[in-house]
Amino acid sequence: MADADEHEPAGTDESGDIVGSENADANTGTLTNTYVAALQHELVDLPPETTRVGVVRQPTSWFHGAVDENRPELGPPTDLLESFRQREEDMKMRGLCEEGAHNAAWDEVEFEEAYREHLEESADAQAALEDLESRLAEGESLALVCYENTEKKRCHRTVLREVLSERSP
């Protein structure tokens, strides 16, 4: 993993999502992330050459219009999503607000650890990670996109961004 000194400072949009450069190396593409509503409502200012890569396992029909491509193999596995959503609903029934329930369920099902394990063990996820790494190394700029506004809720795409950054030289 590269030291923080080797990265340009990243900016944030109104939601707090990272929209700045990850890598300062001019030969390497930038890696950013945002959410679909920010794209649809022009709350994020991505450079026009940035490829918007959805990372959603089961996208809605309108999701495809906001991204250039979708890599479902980089979405959380179905069983993890189901477990997470059930815990989230349980938390809401106990009176937690939406964001509180979301984040408490994330911790309770150990979402980050399970998602990282999926990325390590799934051959399809590994192939997709290698493809994105190669594209970044060739200078393509990528923005990872899903549904969550990370200002208040945790999201797998921030974990995915960390994994890609960790794998880069």
XYZ file of C-alpha atoms in Angstrom:
169
model
C 0.000 0.000 0.000
C 1.275 3.422 -0.874
C 1.941 5.946 1.845
C -0.553 8.740 2.301
C 2.141 11.202 1.185
C 1.985 9.725 -2.314
C -1.662 10.681 -2.756
C -3.226 13.955 -3.662
C -5.679 15.204 -1.087
C -9.171 14.045 -1.883
C -12.073 16.452 -1.858
C -15.620 15.656 -0.889
C -18.961 16.452 -2.412
C -21.912 17.740 -0.422
C -22.558 14.226 0.904
C -19.031 13.764 2.188
C -18.237 11.110 -0.405
C -14.693 11.174 -1.709
C -14.474 12.660 -5.171
C -10.827 13.681 -5.420
C -7.797 11.905 -6.781
C -6.456 8.815 -5.097
C -3.132 8.637 -6.918
C -0.797 11.532 -7.664
C 1.133 9.521 -10.287
C 0.319 11.028 -13.692
C 0.610 7.597 -15.347
C -2.007 6.058 -13.076
C -5.725 6.687 -13.283
C -7.602 8.115 -10.334
C -9.934 6.076 -8.134
C -12.923 7.790 -6.575
C -16.345 6.781 -5.335
C -19.802 8.265 -5.155
C -23.451 7.246 -5.056
C -26.057 7.148 -7.779
C -28.277 9.976 -6.464
C -25.262 12.305 -6.375
C -24.718 11.576 -10.071
C -28.386 11.946 -10.959
C -28.745 15.254 -9.104
C -25.332 16.589 -10.136
C -24.069 16.776 -6.544
C -20.684 15.428 -7.604
C -18.254 16.872 -10.109
C -16.414 14.000 -11.775
C -14.052 14.726 -14.644
C -15.784 13.803 -17.932
C -13.226 11.084 -18.746
C -14.009 9.180 -15.520
C -15.641 5.795 -16.073
C -18.535 5.311 -13.656
C -18.383 1.694 -12.503
C -21.422 0.374 -10.677
C -20.638 -2.207 -8.012
C -24.170 -3.404 -7.339
C -25.139 -7.080 -7.213
C -28.762 -6.537 -8.333
C -29.160 -3.058 -9.831
C -32.508 -1.492 -10.532
C -33.337 -0.688 -14.153
C -32.681 3.031 -13.654
C -29.261 2.383 -12.075
C -27.795 1.424 -15.455
C -28.546 4.907 -16.830
C -26.313 6.506 -14.199
C -23.234 4.324 -14.749
C -21.090 3.328 -17.710
C -20.905 -0.301 -16.594
C -21.837 -2.464 -13.629
C -19.641 -5.114 -12.011
C -22.112 -7.202 -9.962
C -19.350 -9.576 -8.858
C -18.000 -6.696 -6.748
C -21.329 -6.223 -4.996
C -21.733 -7.850 -1.588
C -22.812 -11.506 -1.779
C -26.554 -12.124 -1.549
C -26.388 -13.995 1.766
C -24.449 -11.141 3.387
C -26.933 -8.569 2.065
C -29.893 -10.616 3.311
C -28.362 -11.047 6.760
C -27.524 -7.356 6.917
C -30.995 -6.230 5.800
C -32.696 -8.497 8.335
C -30.586 -7.093 11.176
C -31.216 -3.567 9.902
C -34.991 -4.161 9.962
C -34.725 -5.631 13.468
C -32.872 -2.527 14.616
C -35.505 -0.249 13.086
C -38.219 -2.204 14.876
C -36.361 -1.497 18.123
C -36.652 2.216 17.408
C -33.320 3.087 15.852
C -33.357 5.664 13.075
C -32.552 4.498 9.541
C -28.900 5.534 9.665
C -28.406 4.190 13.180
C -30.004 0.868 12.277
C -27.914 0.632 9.105
C -24.622 1.234 10.875
C -25.475 -0.964 13.890
C -26.430 -3.832 11.567
C -23.176 -3.311 9.626
C -21.222 -3.836 12.846
C -23.356 -6.703 14.108
C -23.013 -8.840 10.946
C -19.318 -7.877 10.650
C -20.050 -6.612 7.159
C -16.605 -5.256 6.316
C -14.826 -8.451 7.324
C -17.326 -10.652 5.436
C -17.132 -8.454 2.339
C -13.326 -8.456 2.355
C -13.445 -12.254 2.663
C -15.771 -12.401 -0.352
C -13.365 -10.286 -2.387
C -10.466 -12.573 -1.449
C -12.252 -15.891 -2.010
C -14.476 -15.291 -5.043
C -12.748 -16.031 -8.347
C -15.188 -13.680 -10.122
C -14.451 -10.863 -7.664
C -10.705 -11.451 -8.022
C -10.966 -11.241 -11.816
C -12.966 -8.006 -11.572
C -10.442 -6.511 -9.124
C -7.585 -7.414 -11.447
C -9.418 -5.813 -14.365
C -9.970 -2.562 -12.446
C -6.350 -2.564 -11.233
C -5.135 -2.996 -14.799
C -7.340 -0.196 -16.066
C -6.103 2.144 -13.320
C -2.499 1.221 -14.099
C -3.137 2.063 -17.765
C -4.305 5.547 -16.730
C -8.083 5.140 -16.772
C -9.898 7.087 -14.063
C -12.670 5.182 -12.292
C -15.491 6.133 -9.937
C -17.079 3.306 -7.942
C -20.852 3.796 -7.700
C -23.661 2.251 -5.652
C -26.679 3.517 -3.709
C -25.507 4.633 -0.265
C -24.640 8.193 0.695
C -21.683 7.590 2.982
C -22.140 10.819 4.885
C -24.357 8.905 7.313
C -24.266 5.250 6.238
C -21.463 2.781 5.704
C -21.073 1.283 2.233
C -19.181 -1.611 0.671
C -17.787 0.597 -2.081
C -15.586 2.442 0.409
C -14.202 -0.934 1.504
C -13.749 -1.873 -2.156
C -11.875 1.363 -2.770
C -9.591 0.601 0.181
C -8.945 -2.910 -1.156
C -8.047 -1.569 -4.599
C -5.766 1.047 -3.030
C -4.096 -1.606 -0.860
C -3.437 -3.794 -3.921
C -1.909 -0.990 -5.965
C 1.881 -0.591 -5.887
